[in-house]
């Protein structure tokens, strides 16, 4: 019974980061949070829980590289 409840929490945790990922780019488009959106989907793929706090440090360098990279995929989404 112990290993059963422990395995249940990880399921919803992994689904949480996946859900906001596609929903973030849409509402973020009009908002000035473009750099934040680019940093979320990028590093959140490998380690969403560990990258969240670490995003504060790379945030400075991320926005510069994320802005041009984000515009490419973001523009491709609405075009489709």
PDB file of N, CA and C in Angstrom:
ATOM      1  N   UNK A   1       0.851  -1.212   0.000  1.00  0.00           N
ATOM      2  CA  UNK A   1       0.000   0.000   0.000  1.00  0.00           C
ATOM      3  C   UNK A   1       0.888   1.265   0.000  1.00  0.00           C
ATOM      4  N   UNK A   2       2.084   1.192   0.553  1.00  0.00           N
ATOM      5  CA  UNK A   2       2.952   2.380   0.614  1.00  0.00           C
ATOM      6  C   UNK A   2       3.415   2.820  -0.785  1.00  0.00           C
ATOM      7  N   UNK A   3       3.940   1.898  -1.602  1.00  0.00           N
ATOM      8  CA  UNK A   3       4.428   2.300  -2.938  1.00  0.00           C
ATOM      9  C   UNK A   3       3.298   2.771  -3.855  1.00  0.00           C
ATOM     10  N   UNK A   4       2.075   2.359  -3.579  1.00  0.00           N
ATOM     11  CA  UNK A   4       0.949   2.742  -4.451  1.00  0.00           C
ATOM     12  C   UNK A   4       0.657   4.249  -4.364  1.00  0.00           C
ATOM     13  N   UNK A   5       0.460   4.806  -3.164  1.00  0.00           N
ATOM     14  CA  UNK A   5       0.162   6.247  -3.048  1.00  0.00           C
ATOM     15  C   UNK A   5       1.338   7.110  -3.510  1.00  0.00           C
ATOM     16  N   UNK A   6       2.561   6.612  -3.328  1.00  0.00           N
ATOM     17  CA  UNK A   6       3.738   7.397  -3.736  1.00  0.00           C
ATOM     18  C   UNK A   6       3.819   7.488  -5.256  1.00  0.00           C
ATOM     19  N   UNK A   7       3.323   6.492  -5.949  1.00  0.00           N
ATOM     20  CA  UNK A   7       3.404   6.495  -7.414  1.00  0.00           C
ATOM     21  C   UNK A   7       2.304   7.366  -8.022  1.00  0.00           C
ATOM     22  N   UNK A   8       1.241   7.616  -7.270  1.00  0.00           N
ATOM     23  CA  UNK A   8       0.130   8.429  -7.791  1.00  0.00           C
ATOM     24  C   UNK A   8       0.502   9.911  -7.918  1.00  0.00           C
ATOM     25  N   UNK A   9       1.132  10.512  -6.906  1.00  0.00           N
ATOM     26  CA  UNK A   9       1.486  11.937  -6.988  1.00  0.00           C
ATOM     27  C   UNK A   9       2.336  12.289  -8.204  1.00  0.00           C
ATOM     28  N   UNK A  10       3.356  11.485  -8.561  1.00  0.00           N
ATOM     29  CA  UNK A  10       4.199  11.809  -9.722  1.00  0.00           C
ATOM     30  C   UNK A  10       3.385  11.921 -11.016  1.00  0.00           C
ATOM     31  N   UNK A  11       2.296  11.169 -11.128  1.00  0.00           N
ATOM     32  CA  UNK A  11       1.486  11.224 -12.351  1.00  0.00           C
ATOM     33  C   UNK A  11       0.946  12.638 -12.601  1.00  0.00           C
ATOM     34  N   UNK A  12       0.204  13.226 -11.653  1.00  0.00           N
ATOM     35  CA  UNK A  12      -0.350  14.577 -11.853  1.00  0.00           C
ATOM     36  C   UNK A  12       0.744  15.634 -11.976  1.00  0.00           C
ATOM     37  N   UNK A  13       1.862  15.411 -11.303  1.00  0.00           N
ATOM     38  CA  UNK A  13       2.967  16.393 -11.350  1.00  0.00           C
ATOM     39  C   UNK A  13       3.526  16.493 -12.766  1.00  0.00           C
ATOM     40  N   UNK A  14       3.654  15.354 -13.441  1.00  0.00           N
ATOM     41  CA  UNK A  14       4.219  15.352 -14.796  1.00  0.00           C
ATOM     42  C   UNK A  14       3.201  15.913 -15.795  1.00  0.00           C
ATOM     43  N   UNK A  15       1.919  15.769 -15.495  1.00  0.00           N
ATOM     44  CA  UNK A  15       0.881  16.278 -16.401  1.00  0.00           C
ATOM     45  C   UNK A  15       0.732  17.791 -16.258  1.00  0.00           C
ATOM     46  N   UNK A  16       1.030  18.302 -15.071  1.00  0.00           N
ATOM     47  CA  UNK A  16       0.905  19.748 -14.834  1.00  0.00           C
ATOM     48  C   UNK A  16       1.799  20.565 -15.771  1.00  0.00           C
ATOM     49  N   UNK A  17       3.111  20.295 -15.802  1.00  0.00           N
ATOM     50  CA  UNK A  17       4.013  21.076 -16.666  1.00  0.00           C
ATOM     51  C   UNK A  17       3.673  20.911 -18.145  1.00  0.00           C
ATOM     52  N   UNK A  18       3.103  19.767 -18.514  1.00  0.00           N
ATOM     53  CA  UNK A  18       2.792  19.524 -19.935  1.00  0.00           C
ATOM     54  C   UNK A  18       1.561  20.329 -20.350  1.00  0.00           C
ATOM     55  N   UNK A  19       0.589  20.464 -19.461  1.00  0.00           N
ATOM     56  CA  UNK A  19      -0.634  21.192 -19.812  1.00  0.00           C
ATOM     57  C   UNK A  19      -0.371  22.683 -20.030  1.00  0.00           C
ATOM     58  N   UNK A  20       0.265  23.356 -19.062  1.00  0.00           N
ATOM     59  CA  UNK A  20       0.516  24.802 -19.205  1.00  0.00           C
ATOM     60  C   UNK A  20       1.425  25.134 -20.375  1.00  0.00           C
ATOM     61  N   UNK A  21       2.246  24.202 -20.799  1.00  0.00           N
ATOM     62  CA  UNK A  21       3.183  24.474 -21.899  1.00  0.00           C
ATOM     63  C   UNK A  21       2.439  24.962 -23.150  1.00  0.00           C
ATOM     64  N   UNK A  22       1.463  24.200 -23.677  1.00  0.00           N
ATOM     65  CA  UNK A  22       0.737  24.640 -24.880  1.00  0.00           C
ATOM     66  C   UNK A  22      -0.186  25.830 -24.593  1.00  0.00           C
ATOM     67  N   UNK A  23      -0.666  25.927 -23.362  1.00  0.00           N
ATOM     68  CA  UNK A  23      -1.589  27.018 -23.017  1.00  0.00           C
ATOM     69  C   UNK A  23      -0.825  28.322 -22.735  1.00  0.00           C
ATOM     70  N   UNK A  24       0.452  28.221 -22.390  1.00  0.00           N
ATOM     71  CA  UNK A  24       1.242  29.425 -22.097  1.00  0.00           C
ATOM     72  C   UNK A  24       1.479  30.270 -23.350  1.00  0.00           C
ATOM     73  N   UNK A  25       2.003  29.674 -24.420  1.00  0.00           N
ATOM     74  CA  UNK A  25       2.314  30.455 -25.642  1.00  0.00           C
ATOM     75  C   UNK A  25       1.125  31.267 -26.139  1.00  0.00           C
ATOM     76  N   UNK A  26      -0.090  30.727 -26.047  1.00  0.00           N
ATOM     77  CA  UNK A  26      -1.261  31.451 -26.563  1.00  0.00           C
ATOM     78  C   UNK A  26      -1.532  32.742 -25.777  1.00  0.00           C
ATOM     79  N   UNK A  27      -1.725  32.663 -24.459  1.00  0.00           N
ATOM     80  CA  UNK A  27      -2.004  33.874 -23.673  1.00  0.00           C
ATOM     81  C   UNK A  27      -0.780  34.779 -23.546  1.00  0.00           C
ATOM     82  N   UNK A  28       0.400  34.204 -23.675  1.00  0.00           N
ATOM     83  CA  UNK A  28       1.636  34.995 -23.525  1.00  0.00           C
ATOM     84  C   UNK A  28       1.881  35.846 -24.773  1.00  0.00           C
ATOM     85  N   UNK A  29       1.354  35.433 -25.914  1.00  0.00           N
ATOM     86  CA  UNK A  29       1.576  36.181 -27.164  1.00  0.00           C
ATOM     87  C   UNK A  29       1.281  37.671 -26.972  1.00  0.00           C
ATOM     88  N   UNK A  30       0.068  38.031 -26.532  1.00  0.00           N
ATOM     89  CA  UNK A  30      -0.270  39.444 -26.361  1.00  0.00           C
ATOM     90  C   UNK A  30       0.428  40.059 -25.150  1.00  0.00           C
ATOM     91  N   UNK A  31       0.799  39.238 -24.180  1.00  0.00           N
ATOM     92  CA  UNK A  31       1.433  39.765 -22.958  1.00  0.00           C
ATOM     93  C   UNK A  31       2.931  39.989 -23.191  1.00  0.00           C
ATOM     94  N   UNK A  32       3.534  40.863 -22.398  1.00  0.00           N
ATOM     95  CA  UNK A  32       4.975  41.151 -22.527  1.00  0.00           C
ATOM     96  C   UNK A  32       5.832  40.114 -21.815  1.00  0.00           C
ATOM     97  N   UNK A  33       5.341  38.885 -21.688  1.00  0.00           N
ATOM     98  CA  UNK A  33       6.092  37.834 -21.001  1.00  0.00           C
ATOM     99  C   UNK A  33       6.703  36.872 -22.023  1.00  0.00           C
ATOM    100  N   UNK A  34       7.101  37.373 -23.165  1.00  0.00           N
ATOM    101  CA  UNK A  34       7.690  36.522 -24.207  1.00  0.00           C
ATOM    102  C   UNK A  34       8.949  35.808 -23.706  1.00  0.00           C
ATOM    103  N   UNK A  35       9.895  36.531 -23.081  1.00  0.00           N
ATOM    104  CA  UNK A  35      11.115  35.876 -22.597  1.00  0.00           C
ATOM    105  C   UNK A  35      10.816  34.782 -21.579  1.00  0.00           C
ATOM    106  N   UNK A  36       9.837  35.018 -20.709  1.00  0.00           N
ATOM    107  CA  UNK A  36       9.484  34.025 -19.681  1.00  0.00           C
ATOM    108  C   UNK A  36       8.892  32.773 -20.335  1.00  0.00           C
ATOM    109  N   UNK A  37       8.091  32.963 -21.361  1.00  0.00           N
ATOM    110  CA  UNK A  37       7.466  31.825 -22.039  1.00  0.00           C
ATOM    111  C   UNK A  37       8.529  30.984 -22.740  1.00  0.00           C
ATOM    112  N   UNK A  38       9.510  31.660 -23.307  1.00  0.00           N
ATOM    113  CA  UNK A  38      10.568  30.934 -24.024  1.00  0.00           C
ATOM    114  C   UNK A  38      11.415  30.121 -23.052  1.00  0.00           C
ATOM    115  N   UNK A  39      11.607  30.664 -21.862  1.00  0.00           N
ATOM    116  CA  UNK A  39      12.430  29.960 -20.867  1.00  0.00           C
ATOM    117  C   UNK A  39      11.659  28.778 -20.282  1.00  0.00           C
ATOM    118  N   UNK A  40      10.342  28.893 -20.177  1.00  0.00           N
ATOM    119  CA  UNK A  40       9.545  27.818 -19.572  1.00  0.00           C
ATOM    120  C   UNK A  40       9.552  26.545 -20.433  1.00  0.00           C
ATOM    121  N   UNK A  41       9.069  26.613 -21.676  1.00  0.00           N
ATOM    122  CA  UNK A  41       8.994  25.414 -22.514  1.00  0.00           C
ATOM    123  C   UNK A  41      10.364  24.823 -22.807  1.00  0.00           C
ATOM    124  N   UNK A  42      11.391  25.655 -22.879  1.00  0.00           N
ATOM    125  CA  UNK A  42      12.737  25.145 -23.200  1.00  0.00           C
ATOM    126  C   UNK A  42      13.286  24.236 -22.108  1.00  0.00           C
ATOM    127  N   UNK A  43      13.670  24.817 -20.965  1.00  0.00           N
ATOM    128  CA  UNK A  43      14.274  24.017 -19.894  1.00  0.00           C
ATOM    129  C   UNK A  43      13.270  23.133 -19.151  1.00  0.00           C
ATOM    130  N   UNK A  44      11.978  23.454 -19.230  1.00  0.00           N
ATOM    131  CA  UNK A  44      10.973  22.672 -18.496  1.00  0.00           C
ATOM    132  C   UNK A  44      10.841  21.262 -19.082  1.00  0.00           C
ATOM    133  N   UNK A  45      11.303  21.045 -20.305  1.00  0.00           N
ATOM    134  CA  UNK A  45      11.183  19.717 -20.917  1.00  0.00           C
ATOM    135  C   UNK A  45      11.969  18.668 -20.120  1.00  0.00           C
ATOM    136  N   UNK A  46      13.261  18.892 -19.849  1.00  0.00           N
ATOM    137  CA  UNK A  46      14.053  17.911 -19.102  1.00  0.00           C
ATOM    138  C   UNK A  46      13.704  17.864 -17.620  1.00  0.00           C
ATOM    139  N   UNK A  47      13.797  18.996 -16.931  1.00  0.00           N
ATOM    140  CA  UNK A  47      13.525  19.037 -15.479  1.00  0.00           C
ATOM    141  C   UNK A  47      12.661  20.257 -15.150  1.00  0.00           C
ATOM    142  N   UNK A  48      11.331  20.104 -15.185  1.00  0.00           N
ATOM    143  CA  UNK A  48      10.436  21.230 -14.879  1.00  0.00           C
ATOM    144  C   UNK A  48      10.539  21.662 -13.422  1.00  0.00           C
ATOM    145  N   UNK A  49      10.624  20.709 -12.511  1.00  0.00           N
ATOM    146  CA  UNK A  49      10.652  21.034 -11.085  1.00  0.00           C
ATOM    147  C   UNK A  49      12.009  21.656 -10.710  1.00  0.00           C
ATOM    148  N   UNK A  50      13.105  21.129 -11.252  1.00  0.00           N
ATOM    149  CA  UNK A  50      14.442  21.626 -10.898  1.00  0.00           C
ATOM    150  C   UNK A  50      14.755  22.922 -11.655  1.00  0.00           C
ATOM    151  N   UNK A  51      14.250  23.053 -12.876  1.00  0.00           N
ATOM    152  CA  UNK A  51      14.553  24.236 -13.696  1.00  0.00           C
ATOM    153  C   UNK A  51      13.772  25.456 -13.222  1.00  0.00           C
ATOM    154  N   UNK A  52      12.610  25.251 -12.612  1.00  0.00           N
ATOM    155  CA  UNK A  52      11.787  26.385 -12.177  1.00  0.00           C
ATOM    156  C   UNK A  52      12.596  27.388 -11.354  1.00  0.00           C
ATOM    157  N   UNK A  53      13.224  26.971 -10.249  1.00  0.00           N
ATOM    158  CA  UNK A  53      14.004  27.916  -9.434  1.00  0.00           C
ATOM    159  C   UNK A  53      15.253  28.395 -10.162  1.00  0.00           C
ATOM    160  N   UNK A  54      15.821  27.560 -11.019  1.00  0.00           N
ATOM    161  CA  UNK A  54      17.058  27.925 -11.724  1.00  0.00           C
ATOM    162  C   UNK A  54      16.763  28.899 -12.875  1.00  0.00           C
ATOM    163  N   UNK A  55      15.510  29.057 -13.239  1.00  0.00           N
ATOM    164  CA  UNK A  55      15.162  29.960 -14.338  1.00  0.00           C
ATOM    165  C   UNK A  55      15.558  31.393 -13.987  1.00  0.00           C
ATOM    166  N   UNK A  56      15.560  31.728 -12.713  1.00  0.00           N
ATOM    167  CA  UNK A  56      15.880  33.103 -12.291  1.00  0.00           C
ATOM    168  C   UNK A  56      17.295  33.476 -12.744  1.00  0.00           C
ATOM    169  N   UNK A  57      18.245  32.558 -12.636  1.00  0.00           N
ATOM    170  CA  UNK A  57      19.630  32.865 -13.026  1.00  0.00           C
ATOM    171  C   UNK A  57      19.768  32.994 -14.550  1.00  0.00           C
ATOM    172  N   UNK A  58      19.361  31.986 -15.322  1.00  0.00           N
ATOM    173  CA  UNK A  58      19.497  32.061 -16.788  1.00  0.00           C
ATOM    174  C   UNK A  58      18.523  33.048 -17.416  1.00  0.00           C
ATOM    175  N   UNK A  59      17.592  33.562 -16.656  1.00  0.00           N
ATOM    176  CA  UNK A  59      16.590  34.494 -17.195  1.00  0.00           C
ATOM    177  C   UNK A  59      17.276  35.661 -17.919  1.00  0.00           C
ATOM    178  N   UNK A  60      18.355  36.166 -17.341  1.00  0.00           N
ATOM    179  CA  UNK A  60      19.041  37.312 -17.944  1.00  0.00           C
ATOM    180  C   UNK A  60      19.565  36.951 -19.337  1.00  0.00           C
ATOM    181  N   UNK A  61      20.206  35.812 -19.460  1.00  0.00           N
ATOM    182  CA  UNK A  61      20.764  35.414 -20.759  1.00  0.00           C
ATOM    183  C   UNK A  61      19.691  34.762 -21.642  1.00  0.00           C
ATOM    184  N   UNK A  62      18.679  34.175 -21.010  1.00  0.00           N
ATOM    185  CA  UNK A  62      17.638  33.483 -21.781  1.00  0.00           C
ATOM    186  C   UNK A  62      16.843  34.437 -22.680  1.00  0.00           C
ATOM    187  N   UNK A  63      16.293  35.521 -22.130  1.00  0.00           N
ATOM    188  CA  UNK A  63      15.468  36.446 -22.918  1.00  0.00           C
ATOM    189  C   UNK A  63      16.117  36.828 -24.245  1.00  0.00           C
ATOM    190  N   UNK A  64      17.410  37.112 -24.217  1.00  0.00           N
ATOM    191  CA  UNK A  64      18.104  37.538 -25.444  1.00  0.00           C
ATOM    192  C   UNK A  64      18.095  36.413 -26.483  1.00  0.00           C
ATOM    193  N   UNK A  65      18.385  35.191 -26.034  1.00  0.00           N
ATOM    194  CA  UNK A  65      18.404  34.066 -26.979  1.00  0.00           C
ATOM    195  C   UNK A  65      16.998  33.502 -27.193  1.00  0.00           C
ATOM    196  N   UNK A  66      16.148  33.677 -26.197  1.00  0.00           N
ATOM    197  CA  UNK A  66      14.796  33.117 -26.288  1.00  0.00           C
ATOM    198  C   UNK A  66      13.903  33.969 -27.199  1.00  0.00           C
ATOM    199  N   UNK A  67      14.073  35.279 -27.151  1.00  0.00           N
ATOM    200  CA  UNK A  67      13.230  36.165 -27.968  1.00  0.00           C
ATOM    201  C   UNK A  67      13.253  35.755 -29.445  1.00  0.00           C
ATOM    202  N   UNK A  68      14.415  35.699 -30.096  1.00  0.00           N
ATOM    203  CA  UNK A  68      14.462  35.315 -31.509  1.00  0.00           C
ATOM    204  C   UNK A  68      14.008  33.874 -31.720  1.00  0.00           C
ATOM    205  N   UNK A  69      14.346  33.009 -30.786  1.00  0.00           N
ATOM    206  CA  UNK A  69      13.957  31.594 -30.942  1.00  0.00           C
ATOM    207  C   UNK A  69      12.451  31.432 -30.737  1.00  0.00           C
ATOM    208  N   UNK A  70      11.906  32.204 -29.819  1.00  0.00           N
ATOM    209  CA  UNK A  70      10.472  32.086 -29.533  1.00  0.00           C
ATOM    210  C   UNK A  70       9.648  32.598 -30.712  1.00  0.00           C
ATOM    211  N   UNK A  71      10.096  33.677 -31.334  1.00  0.00           N
ATOM    212  CA  UNK A  71       9.332  34.266 -32.443  1.00  0.00           C
ATOM    213  C   UNK A  71       9.203  33.263 -33.595  1.00  0.00           C
ATOM    214  N   UNK A  72      10.232  32.475 -33.812  1.00  0.00           N
ATOM    215  CA  UNK A  72      10.180  31.501 -34.910  1.00  0.00           C
ATOM    216  C   UNK A  72       9.039  30.489 -34.715  1.00  0.00           C
ATOM    217  N   UNK A  73       9.041  29.748 -33.585  1.00  0.00           N
ATOM    218  CA  UNK A  73       7.969  28.771 -33.345  1.00  0.00           C
ATOM    219  C   UNK A  73       6.616  29.432 -33.105  1.00  0.00           C
ATOM    220  N   UNK A  74       6.621  30.589 -32.436  1.00  0.00           N
ATOM    221  CA  UNK A  74       5.364  31.275 -32.119  1.00  0.00           C
ATOM    222  C   UNK A  74       4.668  31.712 -33.414  1.00  0.00           C
ATOM    223  N   UNK A  75       5.435  32.240 -34.365  1.00  0.00           N
ATOM    224  CA  UNK A  75       4.843  32.703 -35.630  1.00  0.00           C
ATOM    225  C   UNK A  75       4.376  31.494 -36.457  1.00  0.00           C
ATOM    226  N   UNK A  76       5.080  30.383 -36.297  1.00  0.00           N
ATOM    227  CA  UNK A  76       4.711  29.185 -37.065  1.00  0.00           C
ATOM    228  C   UNK A  76       3.372  28.630 -36.570  1.00  0.00           C
ATOM    229  N   UNK A  77       3.113  28.733 -35.268  1.00  0.00           N
ATOM    230  CA  UNK A  77       1.860  28.206 -34.711  1.00  0.00           C
ATOM    231  C   UNK A  77       0.646  28.917 -35.319  1.00  0.00           C
ATOM    232  N   UNK A  78       0.583  30.266 -35.231  1.00  0.00           N
ATOM    233  CA  UNK A  78      -0.580  30.977 -35.791  1.00  0.00           C
ATOM    234  C   UNK A  78      -0.699  30.794 -37.302  1.00  0.00           C
ATOM    235  N   UNK A  79       0.427  30.652 -37.982  1.00  0.00           N
ATOM    236  CA  UNK A  79       0.384  30.482 -39.443  1.00  0.00           C
ATOM    237  C   UNK A  79      -0.344  29.199 -39.814  1.00  0.00           C
ATOM    238  N   UNK A  80      -0.096  28.150 -39.005  1.00  0.00           N
ATOM    239  CA  UNK A  80      -0.736  26.857 -39.285  1.00  0.00           C
ATOM    240  C   UNK A  80      -2.243  27.021 -39.120  1.00  0.00           C
TER     241      UNK A  80
END
